[in-house]
CSV table of C-alpha atoms in Angstrom, one decimal:
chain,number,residue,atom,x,y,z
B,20,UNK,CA,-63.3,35.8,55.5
B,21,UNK,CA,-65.4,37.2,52.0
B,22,UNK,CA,-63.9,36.7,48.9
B,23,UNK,CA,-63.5,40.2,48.6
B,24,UNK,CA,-61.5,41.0,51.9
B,25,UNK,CA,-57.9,41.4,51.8
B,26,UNK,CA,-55.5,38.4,52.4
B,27,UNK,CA,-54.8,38.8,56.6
B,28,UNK,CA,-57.8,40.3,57.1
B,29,UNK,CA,-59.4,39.5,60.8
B,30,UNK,CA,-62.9,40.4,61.5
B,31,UNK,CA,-64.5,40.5,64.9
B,32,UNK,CA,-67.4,37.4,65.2
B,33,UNK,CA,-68.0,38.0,69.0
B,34,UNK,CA,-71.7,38.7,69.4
B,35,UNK,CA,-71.9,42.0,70.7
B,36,UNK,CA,-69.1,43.7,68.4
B,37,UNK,CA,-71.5,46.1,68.0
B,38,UNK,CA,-71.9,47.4,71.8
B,39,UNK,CA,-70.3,50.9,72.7
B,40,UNK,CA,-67.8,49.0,75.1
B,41,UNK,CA,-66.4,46.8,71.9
B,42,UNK,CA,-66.7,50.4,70.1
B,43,UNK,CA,-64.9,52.0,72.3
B,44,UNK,CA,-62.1,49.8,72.6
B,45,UNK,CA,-62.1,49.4,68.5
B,46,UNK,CA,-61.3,53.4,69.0
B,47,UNK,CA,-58.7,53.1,71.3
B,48,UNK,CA,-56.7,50.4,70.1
B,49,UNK,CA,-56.6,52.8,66.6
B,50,UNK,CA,-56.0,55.7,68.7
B,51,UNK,CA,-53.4,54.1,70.4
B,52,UNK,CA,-51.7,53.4,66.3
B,53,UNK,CA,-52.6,56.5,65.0
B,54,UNK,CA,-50.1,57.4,62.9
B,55,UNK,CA,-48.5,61.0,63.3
B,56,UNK,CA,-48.9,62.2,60.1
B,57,UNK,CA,-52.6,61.6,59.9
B,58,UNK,CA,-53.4,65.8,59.8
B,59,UNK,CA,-52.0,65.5,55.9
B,60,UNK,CA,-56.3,64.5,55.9
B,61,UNK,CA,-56.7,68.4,56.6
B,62,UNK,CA,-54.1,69.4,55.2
B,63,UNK,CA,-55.2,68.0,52.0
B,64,UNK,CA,-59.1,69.0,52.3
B,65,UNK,CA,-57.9,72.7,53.0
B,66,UNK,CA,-55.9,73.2,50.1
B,67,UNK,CA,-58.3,71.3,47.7
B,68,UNK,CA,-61.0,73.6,49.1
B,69,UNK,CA,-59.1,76.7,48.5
B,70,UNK,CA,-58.2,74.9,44.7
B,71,UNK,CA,-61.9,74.8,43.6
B,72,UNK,CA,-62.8,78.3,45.2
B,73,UNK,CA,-60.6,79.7,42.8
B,74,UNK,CA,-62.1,77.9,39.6
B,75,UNK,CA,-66.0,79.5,41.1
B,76,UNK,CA,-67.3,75.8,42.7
B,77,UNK,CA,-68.0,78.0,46.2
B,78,UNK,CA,-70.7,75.9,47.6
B,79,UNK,CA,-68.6,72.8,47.2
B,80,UNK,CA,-65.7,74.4,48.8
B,81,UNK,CA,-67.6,75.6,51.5
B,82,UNK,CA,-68.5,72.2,52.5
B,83,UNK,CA,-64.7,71.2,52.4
B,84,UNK,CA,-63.8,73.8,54.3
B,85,UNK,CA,-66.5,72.4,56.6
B,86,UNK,CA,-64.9,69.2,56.6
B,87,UNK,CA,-60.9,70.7,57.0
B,88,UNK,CA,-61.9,72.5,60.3
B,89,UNK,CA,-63.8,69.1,61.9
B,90,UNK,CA,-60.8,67.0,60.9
B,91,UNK,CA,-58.2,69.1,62.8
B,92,UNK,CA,-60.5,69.5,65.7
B,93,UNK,CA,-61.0,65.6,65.6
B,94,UNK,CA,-57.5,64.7,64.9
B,95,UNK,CA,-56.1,67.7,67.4
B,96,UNK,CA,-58.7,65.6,70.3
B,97,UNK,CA,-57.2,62.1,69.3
B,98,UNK,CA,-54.1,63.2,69.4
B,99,UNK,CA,-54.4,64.6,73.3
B,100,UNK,CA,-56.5,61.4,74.1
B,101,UNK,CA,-53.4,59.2,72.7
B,102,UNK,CA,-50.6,61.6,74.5
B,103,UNK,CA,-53.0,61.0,77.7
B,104,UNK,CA,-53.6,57.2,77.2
B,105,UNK,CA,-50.4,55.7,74.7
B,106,UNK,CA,-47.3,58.1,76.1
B,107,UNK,CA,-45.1,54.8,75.2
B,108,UNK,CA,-46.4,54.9,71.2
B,109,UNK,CA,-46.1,58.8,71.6
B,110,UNK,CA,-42.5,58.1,72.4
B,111,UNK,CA,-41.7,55.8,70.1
B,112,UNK,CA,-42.9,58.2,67.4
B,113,UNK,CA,-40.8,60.5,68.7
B,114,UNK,CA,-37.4,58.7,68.5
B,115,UNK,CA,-38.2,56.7,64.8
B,116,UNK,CA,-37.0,59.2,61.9
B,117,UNK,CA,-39.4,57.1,59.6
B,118,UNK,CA,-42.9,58.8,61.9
B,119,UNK,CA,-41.2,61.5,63.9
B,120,UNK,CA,-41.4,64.5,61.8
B,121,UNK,CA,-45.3,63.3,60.3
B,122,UNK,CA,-45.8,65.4,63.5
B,123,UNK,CA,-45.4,68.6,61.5
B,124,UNK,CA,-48.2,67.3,59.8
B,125,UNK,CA,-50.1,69.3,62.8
B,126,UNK,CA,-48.3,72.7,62.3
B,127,UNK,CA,-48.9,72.3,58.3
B,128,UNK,CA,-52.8,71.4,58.8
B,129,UNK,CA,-52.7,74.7,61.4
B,130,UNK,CA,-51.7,77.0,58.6
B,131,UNK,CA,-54.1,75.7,56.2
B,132,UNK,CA,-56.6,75.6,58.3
B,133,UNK,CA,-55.6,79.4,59.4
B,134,UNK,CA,-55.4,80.5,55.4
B,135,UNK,CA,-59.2,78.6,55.0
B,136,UNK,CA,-60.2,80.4,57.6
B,137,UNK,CA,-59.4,83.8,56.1
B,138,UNK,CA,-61.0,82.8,52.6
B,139,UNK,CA,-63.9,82.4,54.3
B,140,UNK,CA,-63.3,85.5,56.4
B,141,UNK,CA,-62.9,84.3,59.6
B,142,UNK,CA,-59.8,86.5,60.5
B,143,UNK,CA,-60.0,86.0,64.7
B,144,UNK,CA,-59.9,82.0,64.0
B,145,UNK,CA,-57.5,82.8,61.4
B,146,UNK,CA,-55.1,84.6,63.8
B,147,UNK,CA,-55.6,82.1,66.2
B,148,UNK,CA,-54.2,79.7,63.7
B,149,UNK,CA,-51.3,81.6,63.0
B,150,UNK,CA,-50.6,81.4,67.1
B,151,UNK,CA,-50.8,77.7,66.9
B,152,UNK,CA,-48.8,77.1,64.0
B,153,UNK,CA,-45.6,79.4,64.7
B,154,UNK,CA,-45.5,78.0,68.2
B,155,UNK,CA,-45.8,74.4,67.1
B,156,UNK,CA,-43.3,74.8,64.1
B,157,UNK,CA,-40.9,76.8,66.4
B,158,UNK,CA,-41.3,73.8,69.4
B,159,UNK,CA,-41.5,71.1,66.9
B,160,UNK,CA,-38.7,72.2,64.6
B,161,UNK,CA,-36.2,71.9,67.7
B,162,UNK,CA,-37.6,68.8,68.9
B,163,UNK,CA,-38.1,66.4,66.5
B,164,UNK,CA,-34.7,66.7,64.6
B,165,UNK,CA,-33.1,66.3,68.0
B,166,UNK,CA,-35.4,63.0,69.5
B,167,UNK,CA,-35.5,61.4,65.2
B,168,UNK,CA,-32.4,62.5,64.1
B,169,UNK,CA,-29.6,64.1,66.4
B,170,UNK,CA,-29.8,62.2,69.3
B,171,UNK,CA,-26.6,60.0,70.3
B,172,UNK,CA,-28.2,57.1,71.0
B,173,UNK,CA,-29.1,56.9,67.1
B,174,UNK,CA,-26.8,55.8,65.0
B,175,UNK,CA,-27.2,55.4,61.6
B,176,UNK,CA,-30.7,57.7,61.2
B,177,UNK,CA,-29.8,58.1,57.8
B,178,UNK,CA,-31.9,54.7,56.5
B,179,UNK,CA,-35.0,56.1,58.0
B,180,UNK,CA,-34.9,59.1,55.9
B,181,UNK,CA,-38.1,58.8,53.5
B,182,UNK,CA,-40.7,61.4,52.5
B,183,UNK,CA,-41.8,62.8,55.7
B,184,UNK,CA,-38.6,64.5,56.3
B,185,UNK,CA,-40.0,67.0,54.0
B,186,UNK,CA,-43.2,68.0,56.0
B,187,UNK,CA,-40.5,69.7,58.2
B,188,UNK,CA,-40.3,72.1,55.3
B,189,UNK,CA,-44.2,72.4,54.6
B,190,UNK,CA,-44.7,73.3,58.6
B,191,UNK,CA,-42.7,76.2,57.8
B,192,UNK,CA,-44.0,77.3,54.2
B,193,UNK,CA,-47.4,77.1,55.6
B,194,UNK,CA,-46.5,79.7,58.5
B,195,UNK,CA,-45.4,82.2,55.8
B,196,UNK,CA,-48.5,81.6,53.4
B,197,UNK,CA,-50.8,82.0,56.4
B,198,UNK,CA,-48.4,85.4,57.8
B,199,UNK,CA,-48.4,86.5,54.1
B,200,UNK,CA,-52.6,86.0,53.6
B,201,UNK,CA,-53.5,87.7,56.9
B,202,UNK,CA,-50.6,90.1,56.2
B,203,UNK,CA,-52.8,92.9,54.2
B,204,UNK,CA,-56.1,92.2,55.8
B,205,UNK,CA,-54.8,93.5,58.9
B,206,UNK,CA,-53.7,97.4,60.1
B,207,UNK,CA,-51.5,96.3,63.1
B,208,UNK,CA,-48.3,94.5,63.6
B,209,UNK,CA,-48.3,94.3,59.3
B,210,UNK,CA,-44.5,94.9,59.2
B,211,UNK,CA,-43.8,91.9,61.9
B,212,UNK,CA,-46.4,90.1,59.6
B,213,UNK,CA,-44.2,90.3,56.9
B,214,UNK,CA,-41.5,89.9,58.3
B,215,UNK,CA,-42.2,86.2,59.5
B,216,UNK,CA,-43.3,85.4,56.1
B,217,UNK,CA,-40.4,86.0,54.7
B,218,UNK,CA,-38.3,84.4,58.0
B,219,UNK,CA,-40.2,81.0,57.8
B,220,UNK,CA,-39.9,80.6,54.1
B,221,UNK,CA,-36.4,81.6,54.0
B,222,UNK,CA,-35.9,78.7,56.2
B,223,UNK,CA,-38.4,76.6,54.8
B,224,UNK,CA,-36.2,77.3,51.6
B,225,UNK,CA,-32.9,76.4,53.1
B,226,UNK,CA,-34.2,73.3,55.0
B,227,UNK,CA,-35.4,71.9,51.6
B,228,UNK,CA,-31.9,71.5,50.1
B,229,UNK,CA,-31.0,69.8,53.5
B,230,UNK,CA,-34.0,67.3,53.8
B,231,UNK,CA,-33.6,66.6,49.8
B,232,UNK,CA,-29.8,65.8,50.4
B,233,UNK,CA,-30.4,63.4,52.6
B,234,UNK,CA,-33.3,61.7,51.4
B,235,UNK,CA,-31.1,61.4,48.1
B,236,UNK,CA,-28.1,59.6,49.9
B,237,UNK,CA,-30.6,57.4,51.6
B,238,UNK,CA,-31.8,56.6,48.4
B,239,UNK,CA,-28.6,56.1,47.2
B,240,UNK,CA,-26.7,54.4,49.8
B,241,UNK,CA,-29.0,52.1,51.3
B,242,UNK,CA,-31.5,49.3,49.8
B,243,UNK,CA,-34.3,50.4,48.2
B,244,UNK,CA,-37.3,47.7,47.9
B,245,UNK,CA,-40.9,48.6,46.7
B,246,UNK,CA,-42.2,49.1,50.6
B,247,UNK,CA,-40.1,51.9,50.9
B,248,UNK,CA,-41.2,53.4,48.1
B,249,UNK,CA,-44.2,55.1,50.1
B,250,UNK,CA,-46.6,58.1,49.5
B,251,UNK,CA,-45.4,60.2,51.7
B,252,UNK,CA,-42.3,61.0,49.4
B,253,UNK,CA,-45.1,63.0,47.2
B,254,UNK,CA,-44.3,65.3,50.3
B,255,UNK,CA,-41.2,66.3,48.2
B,256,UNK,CA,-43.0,67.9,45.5
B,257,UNK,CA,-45.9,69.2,48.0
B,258,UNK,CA,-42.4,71.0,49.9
B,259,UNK,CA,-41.8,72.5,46.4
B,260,UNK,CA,-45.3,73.3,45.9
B,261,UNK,CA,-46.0,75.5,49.2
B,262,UNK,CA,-42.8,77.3,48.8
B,263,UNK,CA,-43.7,78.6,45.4
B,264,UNK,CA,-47.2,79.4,47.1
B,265,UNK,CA,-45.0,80.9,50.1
B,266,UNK,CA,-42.8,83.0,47.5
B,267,UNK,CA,-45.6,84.7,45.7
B,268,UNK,CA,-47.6,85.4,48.6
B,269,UNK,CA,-44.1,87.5,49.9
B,270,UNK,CA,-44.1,88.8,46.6
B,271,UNK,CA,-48.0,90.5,46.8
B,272,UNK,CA,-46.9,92.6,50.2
B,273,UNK,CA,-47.0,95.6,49.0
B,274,UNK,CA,-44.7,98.4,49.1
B,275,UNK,CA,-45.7,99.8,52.6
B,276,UNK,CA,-43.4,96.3,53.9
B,277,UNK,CA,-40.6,96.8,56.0
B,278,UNK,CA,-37.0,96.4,53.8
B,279,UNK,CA,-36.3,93.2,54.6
B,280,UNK,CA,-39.5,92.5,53.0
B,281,UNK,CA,-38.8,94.5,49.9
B,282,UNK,CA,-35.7,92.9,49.6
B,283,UNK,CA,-36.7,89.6,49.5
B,284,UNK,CA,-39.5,90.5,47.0
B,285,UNK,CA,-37.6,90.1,44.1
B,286,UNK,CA,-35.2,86.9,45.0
B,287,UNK,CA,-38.7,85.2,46.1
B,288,UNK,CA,-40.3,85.6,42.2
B,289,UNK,CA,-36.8,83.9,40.7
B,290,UNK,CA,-36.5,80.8,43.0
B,291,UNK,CA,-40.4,80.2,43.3
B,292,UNK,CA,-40.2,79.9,39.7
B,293,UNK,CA,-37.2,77.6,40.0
B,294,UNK,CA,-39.2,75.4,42.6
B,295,UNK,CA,-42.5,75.2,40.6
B,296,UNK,CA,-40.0,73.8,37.8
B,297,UNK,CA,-38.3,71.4,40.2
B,298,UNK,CA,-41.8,70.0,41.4
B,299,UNK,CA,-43.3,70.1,37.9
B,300,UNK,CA,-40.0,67.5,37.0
B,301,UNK,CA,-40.8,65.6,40.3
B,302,UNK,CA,-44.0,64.4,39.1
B,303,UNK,CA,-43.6,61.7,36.3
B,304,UNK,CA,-41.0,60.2,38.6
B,305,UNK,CA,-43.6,60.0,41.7
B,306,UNK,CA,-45.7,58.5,39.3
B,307,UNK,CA,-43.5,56.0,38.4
B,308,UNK,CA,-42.9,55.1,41.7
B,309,UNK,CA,-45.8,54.0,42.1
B,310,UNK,CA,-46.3,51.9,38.9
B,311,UNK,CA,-43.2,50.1,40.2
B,312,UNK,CA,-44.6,50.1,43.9
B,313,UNK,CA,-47.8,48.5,42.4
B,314,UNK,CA,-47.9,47.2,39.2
B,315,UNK,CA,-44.3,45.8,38.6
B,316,UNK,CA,-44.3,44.3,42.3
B,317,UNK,CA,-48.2,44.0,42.7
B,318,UNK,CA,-48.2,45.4,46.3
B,319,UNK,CA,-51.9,46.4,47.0
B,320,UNK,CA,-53.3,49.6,46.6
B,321,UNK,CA,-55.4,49.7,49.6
B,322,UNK,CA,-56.0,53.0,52.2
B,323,UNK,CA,-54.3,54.3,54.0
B,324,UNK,CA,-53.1,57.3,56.1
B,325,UNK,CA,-50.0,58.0,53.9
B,326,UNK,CA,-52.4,58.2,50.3
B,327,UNK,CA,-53.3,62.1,52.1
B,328,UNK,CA,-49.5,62.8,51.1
B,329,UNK,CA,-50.5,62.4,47.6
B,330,UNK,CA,-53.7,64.3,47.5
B,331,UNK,CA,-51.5,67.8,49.3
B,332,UNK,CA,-49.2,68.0,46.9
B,333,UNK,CA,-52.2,67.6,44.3
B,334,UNK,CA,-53.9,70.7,45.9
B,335,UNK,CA,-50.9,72.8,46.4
B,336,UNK,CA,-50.0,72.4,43.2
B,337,UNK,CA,-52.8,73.5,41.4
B,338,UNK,CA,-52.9,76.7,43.9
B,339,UNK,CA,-49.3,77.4,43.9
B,340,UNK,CA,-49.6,77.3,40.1
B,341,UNK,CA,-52.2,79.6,39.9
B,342,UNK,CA,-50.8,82.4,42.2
B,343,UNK,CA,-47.6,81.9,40.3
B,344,UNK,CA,-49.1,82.3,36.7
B,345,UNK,CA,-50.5,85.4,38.1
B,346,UNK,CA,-49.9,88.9,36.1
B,347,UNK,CA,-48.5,90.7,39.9
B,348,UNK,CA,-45.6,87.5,40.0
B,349,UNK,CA,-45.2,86.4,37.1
B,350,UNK,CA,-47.7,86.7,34.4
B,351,UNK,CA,-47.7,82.8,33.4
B,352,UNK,CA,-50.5,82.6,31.4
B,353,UNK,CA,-49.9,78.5,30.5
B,354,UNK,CA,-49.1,78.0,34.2
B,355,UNK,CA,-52.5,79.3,35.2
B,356,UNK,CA,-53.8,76.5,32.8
B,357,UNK,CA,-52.5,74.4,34.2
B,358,UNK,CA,-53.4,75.3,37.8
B,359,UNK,CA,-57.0,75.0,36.4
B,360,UNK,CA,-56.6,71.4,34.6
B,361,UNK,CA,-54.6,70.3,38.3
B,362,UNK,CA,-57.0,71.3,40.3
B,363,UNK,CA,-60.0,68.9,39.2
B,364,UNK,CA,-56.8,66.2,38.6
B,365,UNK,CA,-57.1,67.0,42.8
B,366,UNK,CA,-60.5,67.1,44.0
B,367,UNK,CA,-61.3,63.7,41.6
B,368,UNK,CA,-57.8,62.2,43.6
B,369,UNK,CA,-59.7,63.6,47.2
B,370,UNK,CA,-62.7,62.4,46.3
B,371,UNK,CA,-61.6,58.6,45.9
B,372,UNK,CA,-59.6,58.6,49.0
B,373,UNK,CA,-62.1,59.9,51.3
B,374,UNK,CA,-64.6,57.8,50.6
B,375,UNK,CA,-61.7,55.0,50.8
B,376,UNK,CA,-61.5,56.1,54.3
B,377,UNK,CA,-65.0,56.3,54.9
B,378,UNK,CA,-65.3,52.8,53.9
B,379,UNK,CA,-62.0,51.7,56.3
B,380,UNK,CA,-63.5,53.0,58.9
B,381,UNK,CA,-66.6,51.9,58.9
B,382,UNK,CA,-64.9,48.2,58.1
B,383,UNK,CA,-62.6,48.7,61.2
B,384,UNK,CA,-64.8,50.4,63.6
B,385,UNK,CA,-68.6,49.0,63.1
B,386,UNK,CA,-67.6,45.5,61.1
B,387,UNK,CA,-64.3,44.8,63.6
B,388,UNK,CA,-62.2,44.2,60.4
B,389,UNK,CA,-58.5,44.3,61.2
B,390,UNK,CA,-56.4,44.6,58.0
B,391,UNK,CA,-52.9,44.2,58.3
B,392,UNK,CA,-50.6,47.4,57.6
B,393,UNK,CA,-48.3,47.5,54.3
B,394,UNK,CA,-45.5,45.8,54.7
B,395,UNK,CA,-42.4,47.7,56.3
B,396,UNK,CA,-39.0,47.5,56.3
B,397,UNK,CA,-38.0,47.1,59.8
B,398,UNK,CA,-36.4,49.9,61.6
B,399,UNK,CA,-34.7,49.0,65.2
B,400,UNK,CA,-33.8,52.2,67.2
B,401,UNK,CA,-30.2,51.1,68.9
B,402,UNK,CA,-30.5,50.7,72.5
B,403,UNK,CA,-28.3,53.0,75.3
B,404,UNK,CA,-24.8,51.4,75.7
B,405,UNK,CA,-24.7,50.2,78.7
B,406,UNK,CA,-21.8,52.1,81.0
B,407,UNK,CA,-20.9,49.1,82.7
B,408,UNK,CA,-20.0,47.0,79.5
């Protein structure tokens, strides 16, 4: 071990660490860890991309969009490979509340993917998109709660509540964003286009006050040590952050929508204004987070999966902002400043943590480097009780 590797850090001496079999098991064994929520990469590189279009930086955000659709594709193929190959991890995914719902990660990085797609008019891949994410957030929203959450066999769930309860919500808010942006470039099925924007974030809206209730009495009720206090609870102010986005997109259908549309119009402008305050507040308290995470209890900053959950909410925020400081919503001039100020605050974040990642890989799939997870606080699923007992 170098001086500069990380304390635990196991690197792979045997002399032909560099042949396609050793690769190929390097790629299974992280295939066969991969964690769930790993689509937050596209997720993030979408929305960044769409972030920087806005402020004129086209080329740039071309190349992202680039690198949005390959990561989906990739992470979409890993994903089969490991539901092929690891059914057992798959499982346990399934039934831990901590990882089950980072699966929604896959319907959120569908939408975003889908509302690329039309910036950079691709409408028939960005219908397809829409397929794919309604029918994953519709399967996925009935069977994740049940296998994480609701089962019987799992009691208490509640201290495995953390931040990725709330990509439950984005999965949803990125279905109406994507229905909403396809909505007007369309001249069939607009109504039923509408429609779903407004159905998904209705629920989207409804689920946050859920999600955020628990989390808080998770929070509140059980310990709290600086391992728990992971990225992925940035997702809370990414949830807020796609619903204004979600709200102001239902707010630009014109008047030709059907009525529940034009009913909704109105109540959408109020609460996304009410969210984008909410998320705005969330901020300084994510950030100390961290500094207590890192600084006060001088757990390593080091990649990982999870740092995409900070980079999203980054993105969406500066988009969300924007469409929301907008003269047809609200006419926010200061809030459009600020989308403008967060969005380089983003790509400089995206930046760092993709060449972070470039660099893990290449440590953990050329170099054989394993590096020890962060530390976790353990979470035992109960066992079945046994009839005959």
């Amino acid at each position: 071990m170098t001086a500069r590797e990380p304390a635990g850090a196991v690197t792979d001496t045997h002399p032909d660490h560099l042949s396609p079999r050793t690769f190929l098991r390097r790629v299974d064994s992280a295939v066969s860890t991969l964690n769930p929520g790993y689509f937050a990469l596209t997720m993030a590189t979408g929305i960044v991309s769409v972030a920087i279009r806005i402020h004129g930086l086209d080329l740039l955000a071309q190349t992202m969009a680039v690198i949005c659709g390959v990561s989906w594709a990739l992470l979409t193929a890993l994903t089969v490979i490991r539901i092929a190959r690891h059914r057992r991890a798959i499982r346990n995914d399934f039934q831990d509340p901590r990882r089950g719902f980072g699966y929604f990660t896959f319907t959120a990085a569908s939408g975003v993917l889908g509302t690329v797609l039309l910036v950079e008019d691709q409408r028939a891949l960005g219908i397809a998109m829409l397929v794919i994410t309604a029918v994953s957030w519709f399967l996925l929203g009935y069977i994740v709660p049940w296998t994480a959450v609701l089962h019987p066999s799992h009691r208490p769930t509640l201290p495995g509540a953390n931040g990725t309860w709330f990509i439950w919500v984005v999965g949803g808010q990125s279905l109406a964003v994507l229905a909403a942006t396809l909505e007007p470039t369309v001249t069939a099925f607009r109504d039923e286009l509408g429609i779903l924007a407004v159905f998904s974030w209705a629920v989207g809206c409804v689920l946050y006050a859920g999600v955020a209730l628990l989390v808080a009495a998770r929070l509140m009720l059980y310990p709290l040590g600086p391992e728990d206090a992971v990225p992925a609870y940035w997702i809370s102010m990414g949830a807020t952050a796609i619903t204004v986005l979600a709200g102001s997109k239902v707010v630009l259908i014109g008047d030709h929508a059907a009525p529940m549309v034009r009913a909704a119009r109105e109540l959408a402008a109020g609460t996304s204004v009410i969210f984008w305050v909410f998320g705005t507040w969330l901020i300084p308290v994510l950030l100390a987070a961290g500094y207590w995470r890192h600084v006060v209890h001088r757990l390593p900053l080091r990649y990982d999966a999870t740092l995409w959950s900070i980079i999203f909410p980054l993105g969406m925020y500066s988009v969300a902002s924007y469409f929301l400081g907008s003269e047809p919503v609200d006419d926010l001039p200061l809030v459009q400043t600020i989308a403008e100020v967060e969005a380089w605050v983003a790509l400089a974040a995206w930046t760092a943590v993709f060449l972070s990642m470039c660099v893990h890989l290449f440590r953990t799939l050329i170099l054989g480097r394993i590096v020890p997870p962060q530390p976790e606080r353990p979470y035992i699923i109960p066992e079945e009780p046994d009839p005959a007992a």
